[in-house]
Amino acid sequence: MKPRKKIYLDYNSTTPVDQRVLDEMLPYFTDKFGNASSINHIFGWEADEAVEIAREQVADLVGATASEITFTSGATEAINLAIRGLCQANHDKGNHIITCATEHKAVLDTCESLEQTGYRVTYLPVDESGSMNLEDLQDAITDKTIFVSLMHANNEIGTIHPLKEISRITRQKNIPLLSDATQSVGKIPVNVEELGVDIITFSSHKIYGPKGAGALYINKNDKPDITPILTGGGQEKGIRPGTLNVPAIVGFGKACEICAKEMESDSSRLRLLRTQLESELEEMDGIVFNGALNNRLPSMTNISFRNIDGGHLIQRLRNLAVSQGSACTSATHKPSHVLKAIGHSDELALSTLRIGMGRFTTEKEIEVAIQTIKEVIPRLKLLAQ
Ligand SMILES: *Cc1c(COP(=O)(O)O)cnc(C)c1O
């Protein structure tokens, strides 16, 4: 028997490469394979030109200028570079970092590793919607605080942090604000000037570009000091040395260009699909919609089911590729730290689905998803008794 085709509803984990992106990339694997740092011949010039076009496209999507963008291998690397680089460069100024309990592991694990070497980290709490309290931030800042790291949109529950209000506080205190914008870029408008952020990080593979490319934006006016974590050939102004991944960067650029044009229509279509999904499921017994319902990413929903046997949740939803909590935490079967932070018990956290829709999600697929969930969940209730 042929296995049934899965319906992909995990766009917050990764996305397929858009065909238009792939077409743009392909020549850079073969004909135009040059090293962007080779300054002596056409092969190098061609690659370098392509990288600089991509840099413009990436910058445009977030309202930055090209010179403010540094290419990395992804958001995780950009986050490590920003956090570790800020710590090293500001060693004399202090040893205190402020972040939030619901950040991505790329931020949390980096902060935890710095705690081992003497840094002090404040993890701000959130309420049941995943929103933070600005007074908590204000109170946490000390004269030893070297930066604040708060994500834009949460990857599990979609809650959006009010960066504009946050940056008003950090700018007043003259502390750099770093924001992991991996989930918001390409889905909702992100403008670094308007938001007042000093550093943001984001990734190609979350927005229909290839894996292996990411960006670090560093504001050129207040230019926070960042010490590089790699040493080498001086690429990317020495901030991130190493031969550039030209095909991936070209794809990342194209992906950003497409998002700039299509984000608005994609997002309004997906918002409607989500409304359909949520209103059909709403009537189910024991259902809980997580996140800030009026202030979250438009393309996703995160749903918990009370009193079900969460252990069998994913197996039973066989035809749906969804995530139980976050992708990384579900690999270890630990209840998600985000769901714990919004007050869920371990049991409820494990009885949770993240449904992430995207550019290629169809109405038909959502209809099947609704039907499957309505069929499967009541049976898991019986198992739990
Ligand atoms: C996916 C993701 C990351 C990690 O990005 P990579 O490019 O895969 O390293 C970091 N933060 C958030 C919020 C994410 O969703």
PDB file of C-alpha atoms in Angstrom, residues 106-288:
ATOM      1  CA  ALA A 106      19.076  29.424  20.143  1.00  0.00           C
ATOM      2  CA  VAL A 107      18.823  32.384  22.523  1.00  0.00           C
ATOM      3  CA  LEU A 108      18.126  30.506  25.757  1.00  0.00           C
ATOM      4  CA  ASP A 109      20.864  27.898  25.359  1.00  0.00           C
ATOM      5  CA  THR A 110      23.379  30.577  24.394  1.00  0.00           C
ATOM      6  CA  CYS A 111      22.465  32.591  27.489  1.00  0.00           C
ATOM      7  CA  GLU A 112      22.684  29.480  29.656  1.00  0.00           C
ATOM      8  CA  SER A 113      26.135  28.708  28.329  1.00  0.00           C
ATOM      9  CA  LEU A 114      27.206  32.277  29.154  1.00  0.00           C
ATOM     10  CA  GLU A 115      25.867  31.844  32.682  1.00  0.00           C
ATOM     11  CA  GLN A 116      28.480  29.085  33.096  1.00  0.00           C
ATOM     12  CA  THR A 117      31.182  31.665  32.432  1.00  0.00           C
ATOM     13  CA  GLY A 118      29.971  34.266  34.917  1.00  0.00           C
ATOM     14  CA  TYR A 119      27.212  36.204  33.152  1.00  0.00           C
ATOM     15  CA  ARG A 120      23.992  36.876  34.998  1.00  0.00           C
ATOM     16  CA  VAL A 121      20.784  36.389  32.992  1.00  0.00           C
ATOM     17  CA  THR A 122      17.284  37.631  33.829  1.00  0.00           C
ATOM     18  CA  TYR A 123      14.555  35.570  32.158  1.00  0.00           C
ATOM     19  CA  LEU A 124      11.455  37.787  32.142  1.00  0.00           C
ATOM     20  CA  PRO A 125       8.185  35.936  32.740  1.00  0.00           C
ATOM     21  CA  VAL A 126       5.090  36.108  30.515  1.00  0.00           C
ATOM     22  CA  ASP A 127       1.361  35.983  31.201  1.00  0.00           C
ATOM     23  CA  GLU A 128      -1.002  33.242  29.977  1.00  0.00           C
ATOM     24  CA  SER A 129      -1.064  34.777  26.495  1.00  0.00           C
ATOM     25  CA  GLY A 130       2.726  34.786  26.239  1.00  0.00           C
ATOM     26  CA  SER A 131       2.902  38.566  26.590  1.00  0.00           C
ATOM     27  CA  MET A 132       5.460  40.268  28.775  1.00  0.00           C
ATOM     28  CA  ASN A 133       5.056  43.156  31.156  1.00  0.00           C
ATOM     29  CA  LEU A 134       7.050  46.263  30.233  1.00  0.00           C
ATOM     30  CA  GLU A 135       7.418  47.218  33.886  1.00  0.00           C
ATOM     31  CA  ASP A 136       9.214  43.934  34.523  1.00  0.00           C
ATOM     32  CA  LEU A 137      11.694  44.925  31.837  1.00  0.00           C
ATOM     33  CA  GLN A 138      12.132  48.397  33.249  1.00  0.00           C
ATOM     34  CA  ASP A 139      12.730  46.960  36.722  1.00  0.00           C
ATOM     35  CA  ALA A 140      15.219  44.365  35.502  1.00  0.00           C
ATOM     36  CA  ILE A 141      17.615  46.853  33.928  1.00  0.00           C
ATOM     37  CA  THR A 142      20.697  47.594  36.048  1.00  0.00           C
ATOM     38  CA  ASP A 143      23.892  49.524  35.361  1.00  0.00           C
ATOM     39  CA  LYS A 144      25.519  46.173  34.583  1.00  0.00           C
ATOM     40  CA  THR A 145      23.027  45.314  31.820  1.00  0.00           C
ATOM     41  CA  ILE A 146      24.829  44.970  28.481  1.00  0.00           C
ATOM     42  CA  PHE A 147      21.889  44.167  26.219  1.00  0.00           C
ATOM     43  CA  VAL A 148      18.266  43.072  26.060  1.00  0.00           C
ATOM     44  CA  SER A 149      17.268  40.155  23.813  1.00  0.00           C
ATOM     45  CA  LEU A 150      13.551  39.802  23.098  1.00  0.00           C
ATOM     46  CA  MET A 151      12.102  37.992  20.098  1.00  0.00           C
ATOM     47  CA  HIS A 152       9.583  39.608  17.782  1.00  0.00           C
ATOM     48  CA  ALA A 153       7.053  36.805  17.173  1.00  0.00           C
ATOM     49  CA  ASN A 154       7.091  33.564  19.113  1.00  0.00           C
ATOM     50  CA  ASN A 155       7.715  30.422  17.072  1.00  0.00           C
ATOM     51  CA  GLU A 156       5.358  28.220  19.080  1.00  0.00           C
ATOM     52  CA  ILE A 157       2.365  30.341  19.986  1.00  0.00           C
ATOM     53  CA  GLY A 158       2.840  33.303  17.621  1.00  0.00           C
ATOM     54  CA  THR A 159       2.574  36.017  20.280  1.00  0.00           C
ATOM     55  CA  ILE A 160       4.146  39.283  19.147  1.00  0.00           C
ATOM     56  CA  HIS A 161       6.273  41.332  21.545  1.00  0.00           C
ATOM     57  CA  PRO A 162       5.732  45.131  21.359  1.00  0.00           C
ATOM     58  CA  LEU A 163       9.235  45.968  20.130  1.00  0.00           C
ATOM     59  CA  LYS A 164       8.418  49.620  19.586  1.00  0.00           C
ATOM     60  CA  GLU A 165       7.500  50.106  23.232  1.00  0.00           C
ATOM     61  CA  ILE A 166      10.380  47.912  24.343  1.00  0.00           C
ATOM     62  CA  SER A 167      12.922  49.897  22.335  1.00  0.00           C
ATOM     63  CA  ARG A 168      11.664  53.128  23.878  1.00  0.00           C
ATOM     64  CA  ILE A 169      12.777  51.742  27.221  1.00  0.00           C
ATOM     65  CA  THR A 170      16.111  50.327  26.045  1.00  0.00           C
ATOM     66  CA  ARG A 171      17.039  53.449  24.048  1.00  0.00           C
ATOM     67  CA  GLN A 172      16.322  55.653  27.031  1.00  0.00           C
ATOM     68  CA  LYS A 173      18.780  53.560  29.032  1.00  0.00           C
ATOM     69  CA  ASN A 174      21.202  53.360  26.121  1.00  0.00           C
ATOM     70  CA  ILE A 175      21.194  49.557  26.070  1.00  0.00           C
ATOM     71  CA  PRO A 176      21.243  47.689  22.725  1.00  0.00           C
ATOM     72  CA  LEU A 177      18.052  45.785  21.884  1.00  0.00           C
ATOM     73  CA  LEU A 178      18.562  42.532  20.014  1.00  0.00           C
ATOM     74  CA  SER A 179      15.532  40.823  18.547  1.00  0.00           C
ATOM     75  CA  ASP A 180      15.188  37.349  17.053  1.00  0.00           C
ATOM     76  CA  ALA A 181      12.796  38.184  14.212  1.00  0.00           C
ATOM     77  CA  THR A 182      13.021  34.785  12.506  1.00  0.00           C
ATOM     78  CA  GLN A 183       9.273  34.184  12.697  1.00  0.00           C
ATOM     79  CA  SER A 184       8.040  37.683  11.947  1.00  0.00           C
ATOM     80  CA  VAL A 185      10.196  38.630   8.943  1.00  0.00           C
ATOM     81  CA  GLY A 186       8.340  37.734   5.767  1.00  0.00           C
ATOM     82  CA  LYS A 187       5.039  37.172   7.581  1.00  0.00           C
ATOM     83  CA  ILE A 188       4.233  40.563   9.094  1.00  0.00           C
ATOM     84  CA  PRO A 189       5.765  43.968   8.350  1.00  0.00           C
ATOM     85  CA  VAL A 190       9.147  44.377  10.013  1.00  0.00           C
ATOM     86  CA  ASN A 191      10.818  47.771   9.783  1.00  0.00           C
ATOM     87  CA  VAL A 192      13.948  48.157  11.865  1.00  0.00           C
ATOM     88  CA  GLU A 193      13.670  51.954  11.980  1.00  0.00           C
ATOM     89  CA  GLU A 194      10.057  51.963  13.112  1.00  0.00           C
ATOM     90  CA  LEU A 195      10.626  49.240  15.668  1.00  0.00           C
ATOM     91  CA  GLY A 196      13.742  50.956  17.038  1.00  0.00           C
ATOM     92  CA  VAL A 197      15.693  47.713  17.268  1.00  0.00           C
ATOM     93  CA  ASP A 198      19.498  47.762  17.172  1.00  0.00           C
ATOM     94  CA  ILE A 199      20.112  44.197  16.037  1.00  0.00           C
ATOM     95  CA  ILE A 200      17.802  41.639  14.463  1.00  0.00           C
ATOM     96  CA  THR A 201      18.371  38.090  13.258  1.00  0.00           C
ATOM     97  CA  PHE A 202      16.382  36.054  10.741  1.00  0.00           C
ATOM     98  CA  SER A 203      16.605  33.057   8.475  1.00  0.00           C
ATOM     99  CA  SER A 204      16.115  32.068   4.839  1.00  0.00           C
ATOM    100  CA  HIS A 205      14.513  28.658   5.286  1.00  0.00           C
ATOM    101  CA  LYS A 206      11.541  30.013   7.228  1.00  0.00           C
ATOM    102  CA  ILE A 207      10.521  32.204   4.295  1.00  0.00           C
ATOM    103  CA  TYR A 208      10.725  29.825   1.273  1.00  0.00           C
ATOM    104  CA  GLY A 209      14.468  30.241   0.795  1.00  0.00           C
ATOM    105  CA  PRO A 210      17.062  27.465   1.149  1.00  0.00           C
ATOM    106  CA  LYS A 211      18.501  26.207   4.419  1.00  0.00           C
ATOM    107  CA  GLY A 212      21.972  27.463   5.272  1.00  0.00           C
ATOM    108  CA  ALA A 213      21.539  31.223   4.967  1.00  0.00           C
ATOM    109  CA  GLY A 214      20.583  33.792   7.557  1.00  0.00           C
ATOM    110  CA  ALA A 215      21.079  37.448   8.329  1.00  0.00           C
ATOM    111  CA  LEU A 216      22.277  39.648  11.134  1.00  0.00           C
ATOM    112  CA  TYR A 217      21.151  43.277  10.935  1.00  0.00           C
ATOM    113  CA  ILE A 218      23.270  45.749  12.876  1.00  0.00           C
ATOM    114  CA  ASN A 219      22.080  49.360  13.042  1.00  0.00           C
ATOM    115  CA  LYS A 220      24.749  51.564  11.486  1.00  0.00           C
ATOM    116  CA  ASN A 221      23.950  54.671  13.519  1.00  0.00           C
ATOM    117  CA  ASP A 222      24.229  53.392  17.061  1.00  0.00           C
ATOM    118  CA  LYS A 223      26.476  50.549  15.852  1.00  0.00           C
ATOM    119  CA  PRO A 224      26.622  48.303  18.893  1.00  0.00           C
ATOM    120  CA  ASP A 225      30.046  46.714  19.317  1.00  0.00           C
ATOM    121  CA  ILE A 226      30.176  43.054  18.373  1.00  0.00           C
ATOM    122  CA  THR A 227      33.341  40.971  18.583  1.00  0.00           C
ATOM    123  CA  PRO A 228      33.415  38.289  15.866  1.00  0.00           C
ATOM    124  CA  ILE A 229      33.289  34.694  17.079  1.00  0.00           C
ATOM    125  CA  LEU A 230      35.042  33.238  14.024  1.00  0.00           C
ATOM    126  CA  THR A 231      38.440  34.209  12.660  1.00  0.00           C
ATOM    127  CA  GLY A 232      39.494  33.819   9.067  1.00  0.00           C
ATOM    128  CA  GLY A 233      39.552  35.471   5.679  1.00  0.00           C
ATOM    129  CA  GLY A 234      37.883  38.744   6.582  1.00  0.00           C
ATOM    130  CA  GLN A 235      34.644  38.252   4.649  1.00  0.00           C
ATOM    131  CA  GLU A 236      31.555  40.223   5.713  1.00  0.00           C
ATOM    132  CA  LYS A 237      33.825  43.023   6.998  1.00  0.00           C
ATOM    133  CA  GLY A 238      35.446  40.521   9.311  1.00  0.00           C
ATOM    134  CA  ILE A 239      32.279  40.121  11.383  1.00  0.00           C
ATOM    135  CA  ARG A 240      31.607  36.723   9.865  1.00  0.00           C
ATOM    136  CA  PRO A 241      34.615  35.384   7.972  1.00  0.00           C
ATOM    137  CA  GLY A 242      34.365  32.317   5.751  1.00  0.00           C
ATOM    138  CA  THR A 243      33.623  31.784   2.051  1.00  0.00           C
ATOM    139  CA  LEU A 244      30.098  32.951   1.346  1.00  0.00           C
ATOM    140  CA  ASN A 245      27.422  30.392   0.471  1.00  0.00           C
ATOM    141  CA  VAL A 246      26.590  32.192  -2.761  1.00  0.00           C
ATOM    142  CA  PRO A 247      23.718  29.991  -4.071  1.00  0.00           C
ATOM    143  CA  ALA A 248      21.958  30.044  -0.683  1.00  0.00           C
ATOM    144  CA  ILE A 249      22.457  33.791  -0.318  1.00  0.00           C
ATOM    145  CA  VAL A 250      21.090  34.382  -3.832  1.00  0.00           C
ATOM    146  CA  GLY A 251      18.063  32.258  -2.904  1.00  0.00           C
ATOM    147  CA  PHE A 252      17.628  34.089   0.404  1.00  0.00           C
ATOM    148  CA  GLY A 253      17.611  37.398  -1.481  1.00  0.00           C
ATOM    149  CA  LYS A 254      15.034  36.203  -3.975  1.00  0.00           C
ATOM    150  CA  ALA A 255      12.904  34.777  -1.155  1.00  0.00           C
ATOM    151  CA  CYS A 256      12.942  38.190   0.551  1.00  0.00           C
ATOM    152  CA  GLU A 257      12.016  39.953  -2.677  1.00  0.00           C
ATOM    153  CA  ILE A 258       9.019  37.650  -3.131  1.00  0.00           C
ATOM    154  CA  CYS A 259       7.932  38.119   0.500  1.00  0.00           C
ATOM    155  CA  ALA A 260       8.077  41.893   0.132  1.00  0.00           C
ATOM    156  CA  LYS A 261       5.628  41.643  -2.775  1.00  0.00           C
ATOM    157  CA  GLU A 262       3.389  38.804  -1.617  1.00  0.00           C
ATOM    158  CA  MET A 263       3.490  38.825   2.163  1.00  0.00           C
ATOM    159  CA  GLU A 264       0.363  40.904   2.532  1.00  0.00           C
ATOM    160  CA  SER A 265      -1.830  38.786   0.274  1.00  0.00           C
ATOM    161  CA  ASP A 266      -0.359  35.513   1.612  1.00  0.00           C
ATOM    162  CA  SER A 267      -1.004  36.605   5.178  1.00  0.00           C
ATOM    163  CA  SER A 268      -4.589  37.740   4.629  1.00  0.00           C
ATOM    164  CA  ARG A 269      -5.424  34.490   2.839  1.00  0.00           C
ATOM    165  CA  LEU A 270      -3.869  32.454   5.662  1.00  0.00           C
ATOM    166  CA  ARG A 271      -5.600  34.534   8.317  1.00  0.00           C
ATOM    167  CA  LEU A 272      -8.934  33.587   6.736  1.00  0.00           C
ATOM    168  CA  LEU A 273      -7.971  29.915   6.625  1.00  0.00           C
ATOM    169  CA  ARG A 274      -7.027  30.057  10.287  1.00  0.00           C
ATOM    170  CA  THR A 275     -10.337  31.668  11.188  1.00  0.00           C
ATOM    171  CA  GLN A 276     -12.064  28.838   9.364  1.00  0.00           C
ATOM    172  CA  LEU A 277      -9.961  26.240  11.175  1.00  0.00           C
ATOM    173  CA  GLU A 278     -10.410  27.775  14.612  1.00  0.00           C
ATOM    174  CA  SER A 279     -14.134  28.405  14.284  1.00  0.00           C
ATOM    175  CA  GLU A 280     -14.705  24.805  13.199  1.00  0.00           C
ATOM    176  CA  LEU A 281     -12.688  23.427  16.111  1.00  0.00           C
ATOM    177  CA  GLU A 282     -13.942  25.907  18.718  1.00  0.00           C
ATOM    178  CA  GLU A 283     -16.926  23.793  19.666  1.00  0.00           C
ATOM    179  CA  MET A 284     -14.755  20.822  20.638  1.00  0.00           C
ATOM    180  CA  ASP A 285     -14.847  19.838  24.268  1.00  0.00           C
ATOM    181  CA  GLY A 286     -11.779  20.954  26.281  1.00  0.00           C
ATOM    182  CA  ILE A 287     -10.070  22.896  23.491  1.00  0.00           C
ATOM    183  CA  VAL A 288      -7.748  25.802  24.396  1.00  0.00           C
TER     184      VAL A 288
END
